[in-house]
């Protein structure tokens, strides 16, 4: 090889070894897949002259494992409510005090002080929603408002149901289906949960993510799914409906937290403040179609979200919604064991 | 089966020793099966609609979209940088190793060296990926460095056998007479190497580095496990897209990659033919 | 104690020693790189397989047999009975059978194809080889994606079947074992054709002609003459397809829908939701062992073939 070529390649190598490119500022966000509005990112990049990267994860467990393993390079993570205490306990979050930031006054009263982050010392609200089932009525015209869709699939749906691999949502729905209470440690209830899930599994088609696209495309006919995702599916594929399981469905909130070993702490804090602004919160909601926790964002949100059944919970189902709390460790261990068994 | 002499053919097709009935048909089917999916994929990259199944007219918008997509641009650049560096490193290292292990009498440990160098060919990628995940995680925590270096070293590692084998093949085909002649003419070993051996070896080195480059560009599994925040290469970006939003943009990127592959391969074939 | 060597022999020995040293020196950078990026980490994996899993990620530095135990056995969560880990065994079985089927189908399709190319006039052969090589060099993801487009509910296969009136509803192929099998055959077919072609190119057709002169039927010629002569190619192609199939990751991931896992996906799970790094490490070692066994089988067969041939 000629020396010039070697020289050029060495220069390239130096570039590579320099690690992250030399920009004014950087921010590495680790968020759920298909959950971040590119317009929001662009607005942030322009406002603060920061280069933003967004990396996907598909479940809280994946995020936790990756962050705990270290050396990930992320600054921001967006865990669900019941995982926030776990992240805090493991020493993974920075106490960035969103409650002291300028835009905190915009946060809805019901979200300013929550049991899983008292006083909001760690997290700023991102979006909140429900977990239920999405069904394509072309194949099944019965009642979609039940967890039996995946726990005991009706004949038309056998081999056509997907279950998203989000442990807490699925186990939560399953526990409520057999009549138990969330965070139960009752071995009989849990045994029933385990047995029912294992019996239902052969009737499922897959345990995968990306239902927003897959149900729009018709690759999947029914699935455990989140309300906003189903709303987006219905926009593309009008025969799909969202069901609120009457046995009990999950209410969740995702929040933005700064990681303790973040390299760009200042930019991360700026981002937390940024999303508590009503206009920006509306941008977040407009993309993924979930409610956000910021007052005053309604006037910026798209019209169809004001009346959609996925966003505005119908009266008869309001009572069945349960906000999943963080369960004690013994309960969590048992759920993990059940889930691991199911997952194989 | 038949112990009777077959009837003499006086008309009809000439009996071909080489023809096995049905084989040509199966071969045709195989070729069709090999190309039908690719052709469809390329076709739909020109789809004017949003779907990868419903044809809605001809358009180049997905190529434009992919071209303008920042993440695609970054991923492509990153892929190229990693592939170039990894290929350079692997080829350099493999050249030296080839010089040390060919055209020489068997020496103790030669087999071990050979096995070690070709180990990536035998070990499943997932095992290497997992192993590197563990080791690099430890290094990342200890040193705080999380740049492209990890990817480059990982890629260089599994590219070494791909660079080594062509170089070795070329070396084995070279006889020593030129080098001996140079030594007779009072050339120093270094001069002999630089002006005789190296130029004679160069087709092997070029082939090896090209092979290493392509293999590195192609890698999915190891990169997926070893990468840090924002370090997507083109294949890992596509994997992410495949698991979710499959728009014809993925088709467009695939078509572009395919075009590059076909071009490179054609060049390779033409060059090889000329040599003969 | 050794006899004093004569000057001539000591010069030879010194030269040989110098040469060996030079060879080792030249090989050292390669060895160092591979020890760092390939072999060394494997040792770390082995060590991790005998440690205890940490809460969410990583290991606790304390010896434990849990990892290896969980590969084959399973302790029931509620009543602590120990049984076989059915799920794991199913996955091993699925991987082995899909790999074997893939090899068989690839052989069935690839043998005639390689034969066809080898019997073209020499000038045409390069073109045909080129046509086979393009899919071979195409990115694995692109190939898997291409199959996804063919087998999905709104893909080509279903659209044609419905247009031809053979079915009313799309057949669910995607996210089943069948889709994974189709994908694997598609991805690995070129790997079967190329070594087979290499062996067939060297086939001496005079032997075939001689067999016909001796009044052998076409079938006999095929099975008694051609196949044995190209056996090294068959074995090489089979190994080249079987071993990567065992360790396949992308194809089952994309086409299997997360439910039809093969060994690699099971390993990945342990480093994600499964949160059991030692088990993942133990499974990796198990996969490696299977592969080494297959390779050993290959090497022994090859030497037997070569000895007989």
PDB file of C-alpha atoms in Angstrom, chain C residues 83-286:
ATOM      1  CA  UNK C  83     -37.107 -30.838  35.719  1.00  0.00           C
ATOM      2  CA  UNK C  84     -35.683 -30.545  32.245  1.00  0.00           C
ATOM      3  CA  UNK C  85     -35.632 -27.083  30.756  1.00  0.00           C
ATOM      4  CA  UNK C  86     -38.174 -27.849  28.064  1.00  0.00           C
ATOM      5  CA  UNK C  87     -38.023 -24.416  26.556  1.00  0.00           C
ATOM      6  CA  UNK C  88     -34.270 -24.592  26.061  1.00  0.00           C
ATOM      7  CA  UNK C  89     -34.381 -28.114  24.692  1.00  0.00           C
ATOM      8  CA  UNK C  90     -37.105 -27.071  22.264  1.00  0.00           C
ATOM      9  CA  UNK C  91     -34.920 -24.234  21.062  1.00  0.00           C
ATOM     10  CA  UNK C  92     -31.891 -26.521  20.655  1.00  0.00           C
ATOM     11  CA  UNK C  93     -34.056 -28.962  18.764  1.00  0.00           C
ATOM     12  CA  UNK C  94     -35.516 -26.240  16.575  1.00  0.00           C
ATOM     13  CA  UNK C  95     -32.055 -24.889  15.747  1.00  0.00           C
ATOM     14  CA  UNK C  96     -30.700 -28.329  14.895  1.00  0.00           C
ATOM     15  CA  UNK C  97     -33.679 -29.358  12.789  1.00  0.00           C
ATOM     16  CA  UNK C  98     -33.933 -26.066  10.921  1.00  0.00           C
ATOM     17  CA  UNK C  99     -30.205 -26.203  10.229  1.00  0.00           C
ATOM     18  CA  UNK C 100     -30.409 -29.789   8.985  1.00  0.00           C
ATOM     19  CA  UNK C 101     -33.447 -29.022   6.832  1.00  0.00           C
ATOM     20  CA  UNK C 102     -31.757 -25.920   5.469  1.00  0.00           C
ATOM     21  CA  UNK C 103     -28.716 -27.985   4.535  1.00  0.00           C
ATOM     22  CA  UNK C 104     -30.826 -30.666   2.902  1.00  0.00           C
ATOM     23  CA  UNK C 105     -32.933 -28.244   0.866  1.00  0.00           C
ATOM     24  CA  UNK C 106     -29.880 -26.232  -0.097  1.00  0.00           C
ATOM     25  CA  UNK C 107     -28.244 -29.448  -1.269  1.00  0.00           C
ATOM     26  CA  UNK C 108     -31.316 -30.433  -3.241  1.00  0.00           C
ATOM     27  CA  UNK C 109     -31.451 -27.069  -4.986  1.00  0.00           C
ATOM     28  CA  UNK C 110     -27.736 -26.388  -5.084  1.00  0.00           C
ATOM     29  CA  UNK C 111     -26.442 -29.647  -6.507  1.00  0.00           C
ATOM     30  CA  UNK C 112     -28.252 -29.299  -9.846  1.00  0.00           C
ATOM     31  CA  UNK C 113     -27.407 -25.615  -9.980  1.00  0.00           C
ATOM     32  CA  UNK C 114     -23.696 -26.200  -9.458  1.00  0.00           C
ATOM     33  CA  UNK C 115     -23.791 -29.049 -11.954  1.00  0.00           C
ATOM     34  CA  UNK C 116     -25.566 -26.843 -14.462  1.00  0.00           C
ATOM     35  CA  UNK C 117     -22.934 -24.124 -14.183  1.00  0.00           C
ATOM     36  CA  UNK C 118     -20.077 -26.633 -14.329  1.00  0.00           C
ATOM     37  CA  UNK C 119     -21.412 -28.092 -17.571  1.00  0.00           C
ATOM     38  CA  UNK C 120     -21.754 -24.803 -19.381  1.00  0.00           C
ATOM     39  CA  UNK C 121     -19.113 -23.941 -21.975  1.00  0.00           C
ATOM     40  CA  UNK C 122     -16.142 -22.389 -20.171  1.00  0.00           C
ATOM     41  CA  UNK C 123     -16.753 -18.904 -21.514  1.00  0.00           C
ATOM     42  CA  UNK C 124     -20.294 -18.842 -20.127  1.00  0.00           C
ATOM     43  CA  UNK C 125     -19.326 -20.161 -16.732  1.00  0.00           C
ATOM     44  CA  UNK C 126     -17.983 -16.865 -15.470  1.00  0.00           C
ATOM     45  CA  UNK C 127     -21.281 -15.193 -16.187  1.00  0.00           C
ATOM     46  CA  UNK C 128     -23.267 -17.854 -14.353  1.00  0.00           C
ATOM     47  CA  UNK C 129     -20.855 -17.740 -11.435  1.00  0.00           C
ATOM     48  CA  UNK C 130     -21.254 -14.009 -11.349  1.00  0.00           C
ATOM     49  CA  UNK C 131     -25.014 -14.451 -11.169  1.00  0.00           C
ATOM     50  CA  UNK C 132     -24.672 -16.788  -8.207  1.00  0.00           C
ATOM     51  CA  UNK C 133     -22.140 -14.608  -6.468  1.00  0.00           C
ATOM     52  CA  UNK C 134     -24.277 -11.480  -6.400  1.00  0.00           C
ATOM     53  CA  UNK C 135     -26.766 -12.849  -3.851  1.00  0.00           C
ATOM     54  CA  UNK C 136     -23.811 -14.253  -1.939  1.00  0.00           C
ATOM     55  CA  UNK C 137     -22.221 -10.852  -1.527  1.00  0.00           C
ATOM     56  CA  UNK C 138     -25.459  -9.031  -0.893  1.00  0.00           C
ATOM     57  CA  UNK C 139     -25.830  -7.843   2.652  1.00  0.00           C
ATOM     58  CA  UNK C 140     -27.479 -10.422   4.900  1.00  0.00           C
ATOM     59  CA  UNK C 141     -30.066  -7.921   6.067  1.00  0.00           C
ATOM     60  CA  UNK C 142     -31.061  -7.122   2.527  1.00  0.00           C
ATOM     61  CA  UNK C 143     -31.534 -10.794   1.785  1.00  0.00           C
ATOM     62  CA  UNK C 144     -33.601 -11.365   4.930  1.00  0.00           C
ATOM     63  CA  UNK C 145     -35.662  -8.281   4.201  1.00  0.00           C
ATOM     64  CA  UNK C 146     -36.257  -9.499   0.644  1.00  0.00           C
ATOM     65  CA  UNK C 147     -37.722 -12.738   1.961  1.00  0.00           C
ATOM     66  CA  UNK C 148     -39.826 -10.814   4.457  1.00  0.00           C
ATOM     67  CA  UNK C 149     -41.368  -8.932   1.567  1.00  0.00           C
ATOM     68  CA  UNK C 150     -42.171 -12.188  -0.171  1.00  0.00           C
ATOM     69  CA  UNK C 151     -43.819 -14.082   2.675  1.00  0.00           C
ATOM     70  CA  UNK C 152     -45.687 -11.406   4.599  1.00  0.00           C
ATOM     71  CA  UNK C 153     -49.464 -11.208   4.542  1.00  0.00           C
ATOM     72  CA  UNK C 154     -49.464  -8.571   1.831  1.00  0.00           C
ATOM     73  CA  UNK C 155     -46.334  -9.830   0.135  1.00  0.00           C
ATOM     74  CA  UNK C 156     -45.846 -11.353  -3.282  1.00  0.00           C
ATOM     75  CA  UNK C 157     -46.563 -14.944  -2.385  1.00  0.00           C
ATOM     76  CA  UNK C 158     -49.908 -14.251  -0.770  1.00  0.00           C
ATOM     77  CA  UNK C 159     -50.887 -11.672  -3.385  1.00  0.00           C
ATOM     78  CA  UNK C 160     -50.303 -14.116  -6.211  1.00  0.00           C
ATOM     79  CA  UNK C 161     -52.075 -16.955  -4.454  1.00  0.00           C
ATOM     80  CA  UNK C 162     -55.077 -14.730  -3.851  1.00  0.00           C
ATOM     81  CA  UNK C 163     -55.016 -13.341  -7.373  1.00  0.00           C
ATOM     82  CA  UNK C 164     -54.901 -16.897  -8.718  1.00  0.00           C
ATOM     83  CA  UNK C 165     -57.965 -17.611  -6.623  1.00  0.00           C
ATOM     84  CA  UNK C 166     -56.296 -20.428  -4.710  1.00  0.00           C
ATOM     85  CA  UNK C 167     -56.923 -18.868  -1.313  1.00  0.00           C
ATOM     86  CA  UNK C 168     -59.290 -16.245   0.084  1.00  0.00           C
ATOM     87  CA  UNK C 169     -57.337 -15.089   3.100  1.00  0.00           C
ATOM     88  CA  UNK C 170     -53.596 -14.552   3.206  1.00  0.00           C
ATOM     89  CA  UNK C 171     -51.752 -17.510   4.699  1.00  0.00           C
ATOM     90  CA  UNK C 172     -49.836 -16.491   7.778  1.00  0.00           C
ATOM     91  CA  UNK C 173     -46.269 -17.450   6.914  1.00  0.00           C
ATOM     92  CA  UNK C 174     -44.334 -14.601   8.456  1.00  0.00           C
ATOM     93  CA  UNK C 175     -43.408 -15.151  12.129  1.00  0.00           C
ATOM     94  CA  UNK C 176     -43.565 -18.913  11.839  1.00  0.00           C
ATOM     95  CA  UNK C 177     -40.882 -21.572  11.679  1.00  0.00           C
ATOM     96  CA  UNK C 178     -41.588 -21.906   7.951  1.00  0.00           C
ATOM     97  CA  UNK C 179     -40.643 -18.307   7.325  1.00  0.00           C
ATOM     98  CA  UNK C 180     -37.395 -18.812   9.200  1.00  0.00           C
ATOM     99  CA  UNK C 181     -36.648 -21.938   7.153  1.00  0.00           C
ATOM    100  CA  UNK C 182     -37.378 -20.193   3.860  1.00  0.00           C
ATOM    101  CA  UNK C 183     -35.203 -17.288   4.909  1.00  0.00           C
ATOM    102  CA  UNK C 184     -32.313 -19.523   5.905  1.00  0.00           C
ATOM    103  CA  UNK C 185     -32.389 -21.533   2.676  1.00  0.00           C
ATOM    104  CA  UNK C 186     -32.439 -18.300   0.733  1.00  0.00           C
ATOM    105  CA  UNK C 187     -29.514 -16.835   2.615  1.00  0.00           C
ATOM    106  CA  UNK C 188     -27.296 -19.926   2.548  1.00  0.00           C
ATOM    107  CA  UNK C 189     -28.022 -21.399  -0.890  1.00  0.00           C
ATOM    108  CA  UNK C 190     -25.078 -19.612  -2.593  1.00  0.00           C
ATOM    109  CA  UNK C 191     -22.781 -20.982   0.108  1.00  0.00           C
ATOM    110  CA  UNK C 192     -23.750 -24.483  -0.993  1.00  0.00           C
ATOM    111  CA  UNK C 193     -23.428 -23.825  -4.707  1.00  0.00           C
ATOM    112  CA  UNK C 194     -19.900 -22.421  -4.696  1.00  0.00           C
ATOM    113  CA  UNK C 195     -17.962 -25.331  -3.132  1.00  0.00           C
ATOM    114  CA  UNK C 196     -20.056 -27.796  -5.112  1.00  0.00           C
ATOM    115  CA  UNK C 197     -19.158 -25.945  -8.280  1.00  0.00           C
ATOM    116  CA  UNK C 198     -15.482 -25.988  -7.317  1.00  0.00           C
ATOM    117  CA  UNK C 199     -15.599 -29.759  -6.979  1.00  0.00           C
ATOM    118  CA  UNK C 200     -17.642 -30.294 -10.140  1.00  0.00           C
ATOM    119  CA  UNK C 201     -15.408 -28.138 -12.251  1.00  0.00           C
ATOM    120  CA  UNK C 202     -12.642 -30.618 -11.632  1.00  0.00           C
ATOM    121  CA  UNK C 203     -14.868 -33.543 -12.508  1.00  0.00           C
ATOM    122  CA  UNK C 204     -13.353 -35.645 -15.233  1.00  0.00           C
ATOM    123  CA  UNK C 205     -16.223 -36.299 -17.590  1.00  0.00           C
ATOM    124  CA  UNK C 206     -14.325 -39.059 -19.298  1.00  0.00           C
ATOM    125  CA  UNK C 207     -15.208 -41.187 -16.292  1.00  0.00           C
ATOM    126  CA  UNK C 208     -18.857 -40.358 -16.828  1.00  0.00           C
ATOM    127  CA  UNK C 209     -18.526 -41.158 -20.489  1.00  0.00           C
ATOM    128  CA  UNK C 210     -16.891 -44.446 -19.640  1.00  0.00           C
ATOM    129  CA  UNK C 211     -19.789 -45.317 -17.370  1.00  0.00           C
ATOM    130  CA  UNK C 212     -22.255 -44.667 -20.174  1.00  0.00           C
ATOM    131  CA  UNK C 213     -20.125 -46.777 -22.512  1.00  0.00           C
ATOM    132  CA  UNK C 214     -20.599 -49.580 -20.034  1.00  0.00           C
ATOM    133  CA  UNK C 215     -24.374 -49.259 -20.474  1.00  0.00           C
ATOM    134  CA  UNK C 216     -25.095 -47.626 -17.115  1.00  0.00           C
ATOM    135  CA  UNK C 217     -28.414 -45.792 -16.825  1.00  0.00           C
ATOM    136  CA  UNK C 218     -28.529 -42.101 -16.149  1.00  0.00           C
ATOM    137  CA  UNK C 219     -29.593 -42.649 -12.577  1.00  0.00           C
ATOM    138  CA  UNK C 220     -26.734 -45.047 -11.963  1.00  0.00           C
ATOM    139  CA  UNK C 221     -24.237 -42.692 -13.451  1.00  0.00           C
ATOM    140  CA  UNK C 222     -25.485 -39.970 -11.181  1.00  0.00           C
ATOM    141  CA  UNK C 223     -25.459 -41.961  -7.986  1.00  0.00           C
ATOM    142  CA  UNK C 224     -22.494 -44.231  -8.567  1.00  0.00           C
ATOM    143  CA  UNK C 225     -20.129 -42.005 -10.492  1.00  0.00           C
ATOM    144  CA  UNK C 226     -20.878 -38.300 -10.229  1.00  0.00           C
ATOM    145  CA  UNK C 227     -21.905 -38.044  -6.600  1.00  0.00           C
ATOM    146  CA  UNK C 228     -18.975 -40.022  -5.181  1.00  0.00           C
ATOM    147  CA  UNK C 229     -16.549 -38.017  -7.296  1.00  0.00           C
ATOM    148  CA  UNK C 230     -17.820 -34.696  -5.980  1.00  0.00           C
ATOM    149  CA  UNK C 231     -18.279 -35.870  -2.407  1.00  0.00           C
ATOM    150  CA  UNK C 232     -15.657 -33.468  -0.986  1.00  0.00           C
ATOM    151  CA  UNK C 233     -17.673 -30.628  -2.482  1.00  0.00           C
ATOM    152  CA  UNK C 234     -20.895 -31.964  -0.984  1.00  0.00           C
ATOM    153  CA  UNK C 235     -19.352 -32.248   2.444  1.00  0.00           C
ATOM    154  CA  UNK C 236     -17.721 -28.824   2.219  1.00  0.00           C
ATOM    155  CA  UNK C 237     -20.946 -27.190   1.070  1.00  0.00           C
ATOM    156  CA  UNK C 238     -22.972 -28.926   3.763  1.00  0.00           C
ATOM    157  CA  UNK C 239     -20.634 -27.782   6.490  1.00  0.00           C
ATOM    158  CA  UNK C 240     -20.544 -24.257   5.083  1.00  0.00           C
ATOM    159  CA  UNK C 241     -24.332 -24.162   5.342  1.00  0.00           C
ATOM    160  CA  UNK C 242     -24.922 -26.145   8.523  1.00  0.00           C
ATOM    161  CA  UNK C 243     -22.519 -24.322  10.819  1.00  0.00           C
ATOM    162  CA  UNK C 244     -23.618 -20.759  10.091  1.00  0.00           C
ATOM    163  CA  UNK C 245     -27.248 -21.928  10.240  1.00  0.00           C
ATOM    164  CA  UNK C 246     -26.738 -23.181  13.773  1.00  0.00           C
ATOM    165  CA  UNK C 247     -25.474 -19.785  14.824  1.00  0.00           C
ATOM    166  CA  UNK C 248     -27.907 -17.708  12.789  1.00  0.00           C
ATOM    167  CA  UNK C 249     -29.164 -14.572  14.494  1.00  0.00           C
ATOM    168  CA  UNK C 250     -30.561 -12.032  12.056  1.00  0.00           C
ATOM    169  CA  UNK C 251     -32.842 -14.308  10.055  1.00  0.00           C
ATOM    170  CA  UNK C 252     -34.699 -15.856  12.999  1.00  0.00           C
ATOM    171  CA  UNK C 253     -34.861 -12.445  14.688  1.00  0.00           C
ATOM    172  CA  UNK C 254     -36.508 -10.681  11.790  1.00  0.00           C
ATOM    173  CA  UNK C 255     -38.618 -13.531  10.433  1.00  0.00           C
ATOM    174  CA  UNK C 256     -39.387 -15.353  13.675  1.00  0.00           C
ATOM    175  CA  UNK C 257     -41.296 -12.625  15.496  1.00  0.00           C
ATOM    176  CA  UNK C 258     -39.575 -13.155  18.818  1.00  0.00           C
ATOM    177  CA  UNK C 259     -41.400 -16.397  19.483  1.00  0.00           C
ATOM    178  CA  UNK C 260     -39.580 -18.893  17.287  1.00  0.00           C
ATOM    179  CA  UNK C 261     -36.188 -18.479  18.778  1.00  0.00           C
ATOM    180  CA  UNK C 262     -33.022 -20.186  17.735  1.00  0.00           C
ATOM    181  CA  UNK C 263     -29.984 -20.565  19.951  1.00  0.00           C
ATOM    182  CA  UNK C 264     -28.530 -17.124  19.148  1.00  0.00           C
ATOM    183  CA  UNK C 265     -31.773 -15.383  20.031  1.00  0.00           C
ATOM    184  CA  UNK C 266     -31.952 -17.296  23.296  1.00  0.00           C
ATOM    185  CA  UNK C 267     -28.422 -16.173  24.087  1.00  0.00           C
ATOM    186  CA  UNK C 268     -29.297 -12.568  23.298  1.00  0.00           C
ATOM    187  CA  UNK C 269     -32.319 -12.764  25.565  1.00  0.00           C
ATOM    188  CA  UNK C 270     -30.098 -13.554  28.540  1.00  0.00           C
ATOM    189  CA  UNK C 271     -28.234 -10.308  28.032  1.00  0.00           C
ATOM    190  CA  UNK C 272     -31.439  -8.315  27.810  1.00  0.00           C
ATOM    191  CA  UNK C 273     -34.705  -9.170  29.510  1.00  0.00           C
ATOM    192  CA  UNK C 274     -33.482 -12.535  30.721  1.00  0.00           C
ATOM    193  CA  UNK C 275     -30.936 -10.771  32.919  1.00  0.00           C
ATOM    194  CA  UNK C 276     -28.810 -13.830  33.334  1.00  0.00           C
ATOM    195  CA  UNK C 277     -25.356 -13.250  31.925  1.00  0.00           C
ATOM    196  CA  UNK C 278     -23.877 -16.505  33.247  1.00  0.00           C
ATOM    197  CA  UNK C 279     -26.646 -18.464  31.541  1.00  0.00           C
ATOM    198  CA  UNK C 280     -26.011 -16.532  28.330  1.00  0.00           C
ATOM    199  CA  UNK C 281     -22.322 -17.321  28.625  1.00  0.00           C
ATOM    200  CA  UNK C 282     -23.005 -21.001  29.265  1.00  0.00           C
ATOM    201  CA  UNK C 283     -25.347 -21.163  26.275  1.00  0.00           C
ATOM    202  CA  UNK C 284     -22.674 -19.531  24.106  1.00  0.00           C
ATOM    203  CA  UNK C 285     -20.171 -22.162  25.160  1.00  0.00           C
ATOM    204  CA  UNK C 286     -22.745 -24.857  24.376  1.00  0.00           C
TER     205      UNK C 286
END
